[in-house]
Each structure stands twice: as C-alpha cells, then as structure tokens.
Amino acid sequence: MFVLSQLASRPRVCVIGAGYSGLATARHMIDYGLNLTVFEASNYIGGTWRYTPRVGTDEYGAPLFTSAYKDLRTNSFYQSMEFPDYPFPAGPISSFLSGQCIYKYLEGYTKQYDLAKYIQFRSLVTSVEKVGDDWNVTYMKTDTKKNVSEECGFVVIANGEYTAPHVPYFAKQEDFKGKMLHSHDYRDSEDYRGLRVLVVGAGPSAFDLATHLVNVTSMFIHSHHLKAHFKIQKVYGNYKQKPDVKHFTPTGAVFVDDSTEEFDVAILCTGYRYSFPFLNYQSSGVTWSETYIMPLYNQLININHPTMTFVGTAKYALGLVRDRQGHYSAQLAAGLVKLPSKDEMFNQWFDHAKRRTSKEINLIGYDQTADYTDPLLDGTDIPRIPLVFTNILRKQDDAWYSEFLIFRNHQINLLNDTDYEVIANGEKKLCPFDI
C-alpha cells in the first residue's frame, strides 16, 4: 500500500488558486497543521466569482481568469455551495444567489478562518516540475515580473475548470464584420442594448445570457443543437431559436437548415477547456488535452505521483464535492490516508475510463454521493454529503431548459437528508449579506 509519511514530516503544501476550491482546501490544510502557501495569480480571492469589468488582462498585465459578469445568478442552489463549517446567515435568502453574493460569502469565509495570511497574491504559477521527492514550483510576481522558484512536498491544483475558453472555429467566421466574443469576456447586458445578438451554445451560460439579453436586445438569436427530447421553455417576442451555424457571412450567418439571420454581435457560449500550461509534461505524471486530464484516481489523485491532487477539476461537481476533495487532500498530505497500490489505482481508473468518451473521463455526473463521494471518503472521518443533493440534481436539472427564464425564482428548501420541497415563484428574497 502507498502511505504518505506520518504527521511528523509535515510536507510543505502548495495550493494553486484561491478560488472556491483553493480556499476550501486551504482551510482544511490549516486544520492539520500543515505548512501552507496558496499561490494566486490575481490580487484577489474568489476565482471566477469575482466580477470585474475588465477583460483579457488584469491591472498588472496578467491573464484574467474570471468569467463572472454583472448580474450573474448561479444555476446551483446555495445549499450545494455552503461550506459545512460556515453556513449562510439565517433569514430570508434566495436559493439561486447572485455571483456578487457568492463572492461576499467567500470573503467572509476567508476572514473567518484567517486564510489571507496563507495566500501569496500576484503570483502566476508558470511551472510545476517533479524534482526527486518534491515539486519545484515557479511563479512570476505579476507586479514586478520577477520569477521565483520554491520547493513543495505536496501540490494541489485548484486553478478551476472555467478559466480557458473553448473557442471552436466556424466556417467563414473571419468574414463576419461584427463583434465576436466568447462568453468568458461578456460583462454587462447594457453593452448590447438595442443590438441584434447571436448566442451559440446550450449550456448554463447560454441560457443565463438569454435571461439577461432577451429583453435588452432588438433581436436575440439562439443557435444550438439540443435534441428534441429536451423541453425548452417557449419564449415570445424577439427570441429566435436556430440550429447549428453552417457558416458566417459578413453581416450574419447561414444555419444548417439553410435559413439566414443578420446580427451585430456573436457571443460564443461554447464552454471551457482544460488548461494546465504550468505542468511539466515529462515529470508531472499526468497527461491532458482540452477535454480530459488523466490518470486521476477518484477524479482527484495523480496516480503516478500521489503527492499531487486536482481539486475542483472534475466536471459538474457541486461545491460540496469540491470541499470534500479539499478535505481529503488535506488528510492525504498529513499522512492520514492509506491509498491502494499504484496498480490498483490505475486499474480502477482504467475500468472507469474505458467505458467513457474523452469528454466523460472527468465527469462525475448526477450521483455525487453513492457513485462518487461515498467511495472517495470511505475509511475517513470526513462528513458525507446527504443524499438529498443527488435527489435534487436528478429531478431539477430539466428546469435549466424547461424554465430557464424563471427557475431561479423558485425556492428549494431542504427538509431532511433525503427530502426537499420546491416552492415555485416563491417570495422574492435577498442576499443575506445585503440585509
């Protein structure tokens, strides 16, 4: 069996990223008395939950990783993002909070557990290389442009899955004379008032942008290829649904049904790709592409070098799951977890991966309890995630499409560990930090 050294050795832990996953991990690392540094490229905590009107680069010229936009509301109910040891304040609270409300929550969490003193801001990690038993982590101080290298005994990759836009090529897109951008760079609906806007995609971003733009634009054109069995809410007025883009024209696009539309702006809500440009390909022990990273035991642990974990990398993981991954990583770094042999871990991963496409290798799916976190946490004292969260995911995901304009007005109340209720169009409630 692979066993990390016991607590006496206390390896230095380096966490990359101070967003939701990185903060959760840091809080647990501190609990186990580990020597911790969190490297954060920006000057702020919060990762993609921090809104800024800037796009492209920050005030120091470093890349901006946040995708938050003004008036963003989550498509995840707040209980699924609530840290187990830091509840939201009691009182009236919307189930689907604004992005700024989540950011305020993370600020409070950081203050409550005094995390800021462990965070090294303006530190853009450029290289993580295995050297002997340790990891050499190199980062650039974005304010001074100075490069610094440090040794770490344990590394947690928590740089997020929504930082690198996936921008596919569309035929003749270079002919289009209007503005084209990825939703990563969308910031404010007012920028599109009175314009004709095409949105491409059928993920959460595309449908959320529809709620912001449909009553602002002069024409909202939504291009996607969701299968017919998805019941999509009917929208009247200036909303037009179109199939996939066949090719662009100087003033618009031709779609695969040979219909045409003219528009001023095209917003590509085409998702995100995995990006770990700092990982040394030869020594890191993992391989990755835009759609996967492997081999990871339990979607978390670098099988070839178990002193590295990836928190928050798995697709469609609830915030609660990311917290538990961070907690597990802390116990692993502290030497409190016994892992199977390398061969056993690889066989388990291969059995999982061989039945999935490349896009599904890092997918957790709806059953985030029995299928994922329960097996992951087996043999530890880490709190399990109640089954009610899986039950909600299974039964409420259709609302993302069938009620995409209004589902955020519904209230989800947890009744016990397995049951919940939904109050449709419940009383309008507030962010608890604004009360």
Short mmCIF file of C-alpha atoms in Angstrom, two decimals:
data_model
loop_
_atom_site.label_atom_id
_atom_site.label_comp_id
_atom_site.label_asym_id
_atom_site.label_seq_id
_atom_site.Cartn_x
_atom_site.Cartn_y
_atom_site.Cartn_z
CA MET A 1 0.00 0.00 0.00
CA PHE A 2 1.14 3.56 -0.70
CA VAL A 3 1.36 5.51 2.56
CA LEU A 4 2.45 9.14 2.88
CA SER A 5 4.72 9.99 5.79
CA GLN A 6 3.01 10.48 9.10
CA LEU A 7 2.30 13.89 10.60
CA ALA A 8 5.83 14.29 11.92
CA SER A 9 7.24 15.10 8.46
CA ARG A 10 4.56 17.71 7.69
CA PRO A 11 5.34 18.36 4.00
CA ARG A 12 5.07 21.90 2.72
CA VAL A 13 1.82 22.17 0.78
CA CYS A 14 1.39 24.48 -2.19
CA VAL A 15 -2.10 25.20 -3.49
CA ILE A 16 -2.53 26.80 -6.90
CA GLY A 17 -5.55 29.09 -6.95
CA ALA A 18 -7.54 30.98 -4.30
CA GLY A 19 -11.00 30.43 -5.72
CA TYR A 20 -13.73 28.34 -4.12
CA SER A 21 -11.74 25.07 -4.34
CA GLY A 22 -8.45 26.57 -3.25
CA LEU A 23 -9.96 28.32 -0.24
CA ALA A 24 -11.77 25.17 0.87
CA THR A 25 -8.56 23.16 0.55
CA ALA A 26 -6.52 25.77 2.44
CA ARG A 27 -8.99 25.81 5.33
CA HIS A 28 -8.63 22.03 5.76
CA MET A 29 -4.85 22.07 5.35
CA ILE A 30 -4.62 24.54 8.24
CA ASP A 31 -6.68 22.19 10.41
CA TYR A 32 -3.98 19.54 10.10
CA GLY A 33 -1.16 21.92 10.95
CA LEU A 34 0.43 21.80 7.52
CA ASN A 35 2.91 24.38 6.24
CA LEU A 36 0.79 26.03 3.57
CA THR A 37 1.14 28.55 0.75
CA VAL A 38 -1.61 29.39 -1.73
CA PHE A 39 -0.40 30.91 -4.99
CA GLU A 40 -2.97 33.24 -6.55
CA ALA A 41 -2.31 34.95 -9.89
CA SER A 42 -4.64 37.88 -9.25
CA ASN A 43 -4.76 40.41 -6.44
CA TYR A 44 -7.98 38.93 -5.02
CA ILE A 45 -9.57 35.79 -3.66
CA GLY A 46 -12.65 34.24 -5.24
CA GLY A 47 -11.50 33.00 -8.63
CA THR A 48 -14.31 33.11 -11.18
CA TRP A 49 -16.74 34.51 -8.58
CA ARG A 50 -15.07 37.91 -8.55
CA TYR A 51 -16.65 40.29 -11.03
CA THR A 52 -14.51 42.86 -12.81
CA PRO A 53 -15.45 44.95 -15.83
CA ARG A 54 -12.01 44.26 -17.25
CA VAL A 55 -11.43 41.57 -19.86
CA GLY A 56 -8.23 39.97 -21.15
CA THR A 57 -5.70 41.08 -18.54
CA ASP A 58 -5.71 42.50 -15.04
CA GLU A 59 -4.12 45.71 -13.80
CA TYR A 60 -0.69 44.04 -13.86
CA GLY A 61 -0.99 42.64 -17.37
CA ALA A 62 -1.57 39.07 -16.15
CA PRO A 63 -4.32 36.99 -17.77
CA LEU A 64 -7.79 37.37 -16.26
CA PHE A 65 -9.24 34.00 -15.35
CA THR A 66 -12.63 35.13 -14.04
CA SER A 67 -15.72 34.64 -16.19
CA ALA A 68 -18.11 36.46 -13.86
CA TYR A 69 -20.40 39.09 -15.33
CA LYS A 70 -22.62 41.78 -13.90
CA ASP A 71 -25.95 40.49 -12.56
CA LEU A 72 -24.84 36.84 -12.76
CA ARG A 73 -27.02 34.43 -10.79
CA THR A 74 -25.97 30.89 -10.06
CA ASN A 75 -27.73 27.90 -11.55
CA SER A 76 -26.81 25.94 -8.39
CA PHE A 77 -28.90 26.33 -5.24
CA TYR A 78 -26.89 27.93 -2.47
CA GLN A 79 -27.03 24.93 -0.10
CA SER A 80 -24.89 22.98 -2.58
CA MET A 81 -22.18 25.64 -2.24
CA GLU A 82 -22.35 26.05 1.53
CA PHE A 83 -19.19 25.07 3.40
CA PRO A 84 -20.05 22.58 6.17
CA ASP A 85 -18.45 24.72 8.85
CA TYR A 86 -19.56 28.12 7.55
CA PRO A 87 -23.33 28.34 6.97
CA PHE A 88 -25.01 31.22 5.21
CA PRO A 89 -26.63 33.64 7.69
CA ALA A 90 -30.13 32.72 8.81
CA GLY A 91 -33.06 34.63 7.41
CA PRO A 92 -34.64 35.21 4.01
CA ILE A 93 -32.28 34.04 1.29
CA SER A 94 -32.75 33.27 -2.37
CA SER A 95 -31.97 29.70 -3.43
CA PHE A 96 -30.13 31.00 -6.50
CA LEU A 97 -27.83 33.76 -5.40
CA SER A 98 -26.04 36.41 -7.39
CA GLY A 99 -22.38 35.98 -8.23
CA GLN A 100 -21.56 39.00 -6.07
CA CYS A 101 -23.36 37.38 -3.14
CA ILE A 102 -21.25 34.23 -3.51
CA TYR A 103 -18.16 36.41 -3.63
CA LYS A 104 -19.15 38.12 -0.37
CA TYR A 105 -19.67 34.68 1.15
CA LEU A 106 -16.14 33.66 0.13
CA GLU A 107 -14.76 36.90 1.56
CA GLY A 108 -16.44 36.08 4.89
CA TYR A 109 -15.08 32.53 4.81
CA THR A 110 -11.57 33.85 4.15
CA LYS A 111 -11.84 36.25 7.07
CA GLN A 112 -13.42 33.71 9.43
CA TYR A 113 -10.52 31.28 9.04
CA ASP A 114 -7.79 33.89 8.54
CA LEU A 115 -6.88 32.42 5.17
CA ALA A 116 -5.46 35.60 3.61
CA LYS A 117 -2.18 35.27 5.50
CA TYR A 118 -1.53 31.98 3.69
CA ILE A 119 -2.25 33.42 0.24
CA GLN A 120 0.53 34.84 -1.90
CA PHE A 121 -1.22 37.19 -4.32
CA ARG A 122 0.07 38.38 -7.70
CA SER A 123 1.88 35.05 -8.12
CA LEU A 124 1.19 33.50 -11.53
CA VAL A 125 2.42 29.89 -11.48
CA THR A 126 4.34 29.14 -14.69
CA SER A 127 5.92 25.75 -13.95
CA VAL A 128 5.35 22.75 -11.70
CA GLU A 129 8.05 20.14 -12.10
CA LYS A 130 8.80 16.96 -10.17
CA VAL A 131 12.36 17.02 -8.83
CA GLY A 132 13.26 14.00 -6.74
CA ASP A 133 10.67 13.57 -4.00
CA ASP A 134 9.48 17.18 -4.19
CA TRP A 135 7.85 19.58 -6.61
CA ASN A 136 9.59 22.66 -7.95
CA VAL A 137 7.00 25.43 -8.31
CA THR A 138 7.98 28.50 -10.32
CA TYR A 139 5.82 31.61 -10.39
CA MET A 140 6.05 35.14 -11.75
CA LYS A 141 5.31 38.08 -9.48
CA THR A 142 2.95 39.93 -11.77
CA ASP A 143 3.68 43.35 -10.29
CA THR A 144 7.49 43.10 -10.53
CA LYS A 145 7.75 40.44 -13.31
CA LYS A 146 10.29 38.63 -11.13
CA ASN A 147 10.42 34.80 -11.44
CA VAL A 148 10.73 32.80 -8.22
CA SER A 149 11.07 29.04 -7.65
CA GLU A 150 10.16 27.20 -4.46
CA GLU A 151 10.10 23.58 -3.29
CA CYS A 152 6.85 21.95 -2.24
CA GLY A 153 6.29 18.46 -0.84
CA PHE A 154 2.62 18.32 -1.81
CA VAL A 155 0.81 20.26 -4.57
CA VAL A 156 -2.91 20.88 -5.02
CA ILE A 157 -4.05 22.06 -8.44
CA ALA A 158 -7.13 24.23 -7.85
CA ASN A 159 -6.97 26.62 -10.79
CA GLY A 160 -10.58 25.94 -11.84
CA GLU A 161 -12.31 24.44 -14.84
CA TYR A 162 -13.79 27.68 -16.20
CA THR A 163 -10.65 29.66 -16.93
CA ALA A 164 -9.66 28.73 -20.50
CA PRO A 165 -12.40 29.34 -23.10
CA HIS A 166 -13.08 26.70 -25.74
CA VAL A 167 -13.37 28.65 -28.99
CA PRO A 168 -14.23 26.39 -31.93
CA TYR A 169 -13.71 27.52 -35.50
CA PHE A 170 -16.80 28.20 -37.57
CA ALA A 171 -16.66 28.23 -41.35
CA LYS A 172 -16.03 31.71 -42.76
CA GLN A 173 -16.06 33.30 -39.31
CA GLU A 174 -13.29 35.63 -40.48
CA ASP A 175 -15.79 37.13 -42.97
CA PHE A 176 -18.05 38.38 -40.18
CA LYS A 177 -17.66 42.15 -39.80
CA GLY A 178 -19.45 42.43 -36.47
CA LYS A 179 -18.15 41.73 -32.96
CA MET A 180 -17.43 38.12 -31.92
CA LEU A 181 -16.50 37.11 -28.39
CA HIS A 182 -16.57 34.16 -26.02
CA SER A 183 -18.89 34.38 -23.01
CA HIS A 184 -15.72 34.45 -20.88
CA ASP A 185 -15.43 38.10 -21.94
CA TYR A 186 -19.12 39.00 -21.57
CA ARG A 187 -19.61 41.51 -18.76
CA ASP A 188 -22.76 43.67 -18.96
CA SER A 189 -26.10 43.36 -20.79
CA GLU A 190 -26.19 47.12 -21.30
CA ASP A 191 -23.35 46.78 -23.80
CA TYR A 192 -25.82 45.03 -26.11
CA ARG A 193 -28.92 47.19 -25.71
CA GLY A 194 -30.74 47.63 -29.00
CA LEU A 195 -28.38 45.30 -30.89
CA ARG A 196 -29.07 42.07 -32.73
CA VAL A 197 -27.22 39.33 -30.88
CA LEU A 198 -26.46 35.71 -31.77
CA VAL A 199 -25.68 33.36 -28.87
CA VAL A 200 -24.18 29.98 -29.76
CA GLY A 201 -24.46 27.11 -27.28
CA ALA A 202 -26.87 25.32 -24.96
CA GLY A 203 -25.03 25.20 -21.65
CA PRO A 204 -25.76 27.19 -18.49
CA SER A 205 -24.01 30.32 -19.78
CA ALA A 206 -26.04 30.44 -22.99
CA PHE A 207 -29.38 30.10 -21.23
CA ASP A 208 -28.39 32.53 -18.49
CA LEU A 209 -27.32 35.13 -21.06
CA ALA A 210 -30.71 34.65 -22.69
CA THR A 211 -32.39 35.76 -19.46
CA HIS A 212 -30.26 38.93 -19.42
CA LEU A 213 -30.40 39.81 -23.10
CA VAL A 214 -33.81 38.77 -24.40
CA ASN A 215 -35.48 41.98 -23.19
CA VAL A 216 -32.50 44.22 -23.92
CA THR A 217 -31.56 43.33 -27.49
CA SER A 218 -33.60 44.19 -30.57
CA MET A 219 -33.23 40.55 -31.66
CA PHE A 220 -31.93 37.56 -29.70
CA ILE A 221 -30.94 34.58 -31.87
CA HIS A 222 -30.11 31.35 -30.06
CA SER A 223 -28.23 28.68 -32.03
CA HIS A 224 -27.88 25.19 -30.56
CA HIS A 225 -28.40 21.51 -31.29
CA LEU A 226 -30.17 20.24 -28.19
CA LYS A 227 -32.04 17.07 -29.02
CA ALA A 228 -35.80 17.19 -29.41
CA HIS A 229 -36.45 15.41 -26.10
CA PHE A 230 -35.24 18.49 -24.22
CA LYS A 231 -38.29 20.58 -23.42
CA ILE A 232 -37.16 24.18 -23.77
CA GLN A 233 -39.26 26.98 -22.38
CA LYS A 234 -41.20 28.86 -25.05
CA VAL A 235 -40.09 32.46 -25.39
CA TYR A 236 -42.05 35.04 -27.31
CA GLY A 237 -41.11 38.38 -28.75
CA ASN A 238 -37.61 38.90 -30.08
CA TYR A 239 -36.28 35.40 -29.25
CA LYS A 240 -35.46 33.17 -32.22
CA GLN A 241 -34.22 29.61 -31.91
CA LYS A 242 -31.91 28.37 -34.66
CA PRO A 243 -29.97 25.16 -35.35
CA ASP A 244 -26.17 25.00 -35.68
CA VAL A 245 -24.27 27.62 -37.65
CA LYS A 246 -23.34 26.38 -41.12
CA HIS A 247 -21.12 29.34 -41.88
CA PHE A 248 -20.82 33.02 -41.15
CA THR A 249 -21.39 35.85 -43.61
CA PRO A 250 -20.17 39.46 -43.42
CA THR A 251 -23.42 40.51 -41.73
CA GLY A 252 -24.67 37.33 -40.05
CA ALA A 253 -24.79 33.56 -40.57
CA VAL A 254 -26.31 30.74 -42.56
CA PHE A 255 -27.58 27.85 -40.42
CA VAL A 256 -27.61 24.13 -41.21
CA ASP A 257 -31.25 24.34 -42.25
CA ASP A 258 -30.13 26.96 -44.83
CA SER A 259 -32.02 29.75 -43.08
CA THR A 260 -30.19 33.03 -42.59
CA GLU A 261 -30.07 35.74 -39.97
CA GLU A 262 -28.29 39.06 -39.69
CA PHE A 263 -26.87 40.28 -36.39
CA ASP A 264 -24.37 42.71 -34.90
CA VAL A 265 -22.70 40.55 -32.25
CA ALA A 266 -21.95 36.83 -31.90
CA ILE A 267 -21.37 35.52 -28.35
CA LEU A 268 -19.89 32.02 -28.24
CA CYS A 269 -21.11 30.14 -25.17
CA THR A 270 -19.09 27.14 -26.25
CA GLY A 271 -17.69 26.05 -22.92
CA TYR A 272 -14.24 25.74 -21.44
CA ARG A 273 -11.23 23.52 -21.96
CA TYR A 274 -8.78 22.05 -19.51
CA SER A 275 -5.63 24.11 -19.30
CA PHE A 276 -2.59 23.27 -17.18
CA PRO A 277 0.21 25.08 -19.07
CA PHE A 278 2.35 25.15 -15.94
CA LEU A 279 2.52 21.35 -15.51
CA ASN A 280 5.76 19.83 -16.75
CA TYR A 281 4.66 17.24 -19.28
CA GLN A 282 7.62 14.91 -18.71
CA SER A 283 7.77 14.84 -14.92
CA SER A 284 4.23 15.59 -13.71
CA GLY A 285 2.92 12.05 -14.30
CA VAL A 286 -0.31 13.25 -15.92
CA THR A 287 -1.36 13.90 -19.48
CA TRP A 288 -4.13 16.21 -20.60
CA SER A 289 -5.95 17.65 -23.55
CA GLU A 290 -8.73 20.20 -23.88
CA THR A 291 -11.30 17.59 -22.78
CA TYR A 292 -9.57 15.43 -20.14
CA ILE A 293 -6.76 15.01 -17.65
CA MET A 294 -5.54 11.56 -16.66
CA PRO A 295 -4.88 9.29 -14.91
CA LEU A 296 -6.55 10.52 -11.74
CA TYR A 297 -7.64 8.11 -9.01
CA ASN A 298 -11.13 9.03 -7.85
CA GLN A 299 -11.06 12.11 -10.11
CA LEU A 300 -8.61 13.61 -7.64
CA ILE A 301 -5.23 11.94 -7.11
CA ASN A 302 -2.32 11.86 -9.54
CA ILE A 303 -1.77 8.10 -9.72
CA ASN A 304 1.87 8.35 -10.77
CA HIS A 305 2.70 10.94 -8.10
CA PRO A 306 0.13 10.87 -5.25
CA THR A 307 1.65 14.00 -3.71
CA MET A 308 -0.44 15.93 -6.24
CA THR A 309 -4.23 16.29 -6.25
CA PHE A 310 -6.67 18.14 -8.51
CA VAL A 311 -9.46 19.78 -6.51
CA GLY A 312 -12.44 21.07 -8.48
CA THR A 313 -11.23 19.69 -11.79
CA ALA A 314 -13.96 17.07 -12.19
CA LYS A 315 -16.82 18.27 -14.37
CA TYR A 316 -20.20 19.19 -12.86
CA ALA A 317 -19.01 18.77 -9.28
CA LEU A 318 -21.07 20.53 -6.61
CA GLY A 319 -19.31 22.96 -4.32
CA LEU A 320 -19.82 20.44 -1.53
CA VAL A 321 -17.87 17.88 -3.55
CA ARG A 322 -15.00 20.31 -4.05
CA ASP A 323 -14.91 20.93 -0.32
CA ARG A 324 -14.71 17.19 0.38
CA GLN A 325 -11.95 16.80 -2.23
CA GLY A 326 -10.01 19.54 -0.44
CA HIS A 327 -10.60 17.87 2.92
CA TYR A 328 -9.44 14.51 1.55
CA SER A 329 -6.34 16.17 0.05
CA ALA A 330 -5.51 17.64 3.46
CA GLN A 331 -5.74 14.24 5.15
CA LEU A 332 -3.65 12.72 2.38
CA ALA A 333 -0.97 15.41 2.75
CA ALA A 334 -1.00 14.90 6.53
CA GLY A 335 -0.34 11.18 6.12
CA LEU A 336 -3.74 10.12 7.46
CA VAL A 337 -4.96 8.31 4.34
CA LYS A 338 -3.77 4.97 3.02
CA LEU A 339 -4.02 4.66 -0.72
CA PRO A 340 -4.17 1.41 -2.69
CA SER A 341 -1.11 0.38 -4.67
CA LYS A 342 -0.32 2.21 -7.89
CA ASP A 343 -1.50 -0.79 -9.92
CA GLU A 344 -4.78 -0.98 -8.02
CA MET A 345 -5.41 2.74 -8.51
CA PHE A 346 -4.62 2.53 -12.20
CA ASN A 347 -6.87 -0.50 -12.72
CA GLN A 348 -9.74 1.30 -11.03
CA TRP A 349 -9.18 4.37 -13.20
CA PHE A 350 -8.89 2.30 -16.39
CA ASP A 351 -12.09 0.42 -15.60
CA HIS A 352 -13.80 3.79 -15.29
CA ALA A 353 -12.20 5.42 -18.35
CA LYS A 354 -12.62 2.58 -20.85
CA ARG A 355 -16.41 2.97 -20.81
CA ARG A 356 -16.37 6.73 -21.44
CA THR A 357 -15.62 9.19 -24.19
CA SER A 358 -12.75 11.61 -23.70
CA LYS A 359 -15.22 14.31 -22.59
CA GLU A 360 -16.68 11.99 -19.95
CA ILE A 361 -13.45 10.74 -18.35
CA ASN A 362 -13.52 13.53 -15.74
CA LEU A 363 -17.30 13.70 -15.42
CA ILE A 364 -18.86 12.93 -12.03
CA GLY A 365 -22.49 13.10 -13.13
CA TYR A 366 -25.69 13.40 -11.13
CA ASP A 367 -25.00 10.85 -8.39
CA GLN A 368 -22.43 12.80 -6.44
CA THR A 369 -22.97 10.76 -3.28
CA ALA A 370 -23.18 6.96 -3.73
CA ASP A 371 -21.26 6.92 -7.01
CA TYR A 372 -18.53 9.38 -6.07
CA THR A 373 -18.09 10.93 -2.65
CA ASP A 374 -19.12 7.92 -0.58
CA PRO A 375 -16.44 5.67 -2.18
CA LEU A 376 -13.90 8.52 -2.08
CA LEU A 377 -14.42 9.16 1.63
CA ASP A 378 -14.67 5.51 2.66
CA GLY A 379 -12.35 4.85 5.59
CA THR A 380 -12.09 8.53 6.58
CA ASP A 381 -13.98 10.62 9.13
CA ILE A 382 -14.81 13.29 6.54
CA PRO A 383 -18.55 14.15 6.62
CA ARG A 384 -20.59 12.54 3.86
CA ILE A 385 -22.83 14.55 1.53
CA PRO A 386 -26.53 13.92 2.22
CA LEU A 387 -28.44 12.09 -0.50
CA VAL A 388 -30.87 14.99 -0.86
CA PHE A 389 -28.37 16.81 -3.08
CA THR A 390 -28.26 13.96 -5.56
CA ASN A 391 -32.06 13.76 -5.47
CA ILE A 392 -32.33 17.45 -6.34
CA LEU A 393 -29.85 17.18 -9.21
CA ARG A 394 -31.68 14.22 -10.70
CA LYS A 395 -35.10 15.86 -10.60
CA GLN A 396 -34.44 19.55 -11.10
CA ASP A 397 -31.94 19.69 -13.95
CA ASP A 398 -34.73 19.78 -16.56
CA ALA A 399 -35.70 23.19 -15.21
CA TRP A 400 -32.44 24.58 -16.61
CA TYR A 401 -34.11 24.22 -20.02
CA SER A 402 -37.87 23.96 -19.48
CA GLU A 403 -37.98 27.00 -17.17
CA PHE A 404 -34.72 28.75 -17.92
CA LEU A 405 -36.25 32.21 -17.65
CA ILE A 406 -37.87 31.64 -14.25
CA PHE A 407 -36.36 28.69 -12.36
CA ARG A 408 -34.09 30.99 -10.37
CA ASN A 409 -37.22 32.46 -8.82
CA HIS A 410 -38.10 29.08 -7.30
CA GLN A 411 -37.22 28.33 -3.70
CA ILE A 412 -35.61 25.00 -2.77
CA ASN A 413 -35.98 24.03 0.89
CA LEU A 414 -34.14 21.06 2.37
CA LEU A 415 -36.46 19.07 4.67
CA ASN A 416 -34.04 16.36 5.80
CA ASP A 417 -31.11 14.32 4.44
CA THR A 418 -33.20 12.82 1.64
CA ASP A 419 -36.22 15.07 1.02
CA TYR A 420 -36.78 18.62 -0.19
CA GLU A 421 -39.54 20.87 -1.48
CA VAL A 422 -39.71 23.39 -4.31
CA ILE A 423 -41.86 26.49 -3.99
CA ALA A 424 -42.49 27.79 -7.49
CA ASN A 425 -42.14 31.53 -7.90
CA GLY A 426 -41.66 31.94 -4.20
CA GLU A 427 -41.34 35.19 -2.34
CA LYS A 428 -38.51 37.31 -3.68
CA LYS A 429 -35.65 37.06 -1.21
CA LEU A 430 -32.30 38.68 -0.79
CA CYS A 431 -28.61 38.03 -0.49
CA PRO A 432 -28.16 37.70 3.29
CA PHE A 433 -25.13 39.98 3.18
CA ASP A 434 -27.25 42.84 1.79
CA ILE A 435 -29.88 42.70 4.55
#
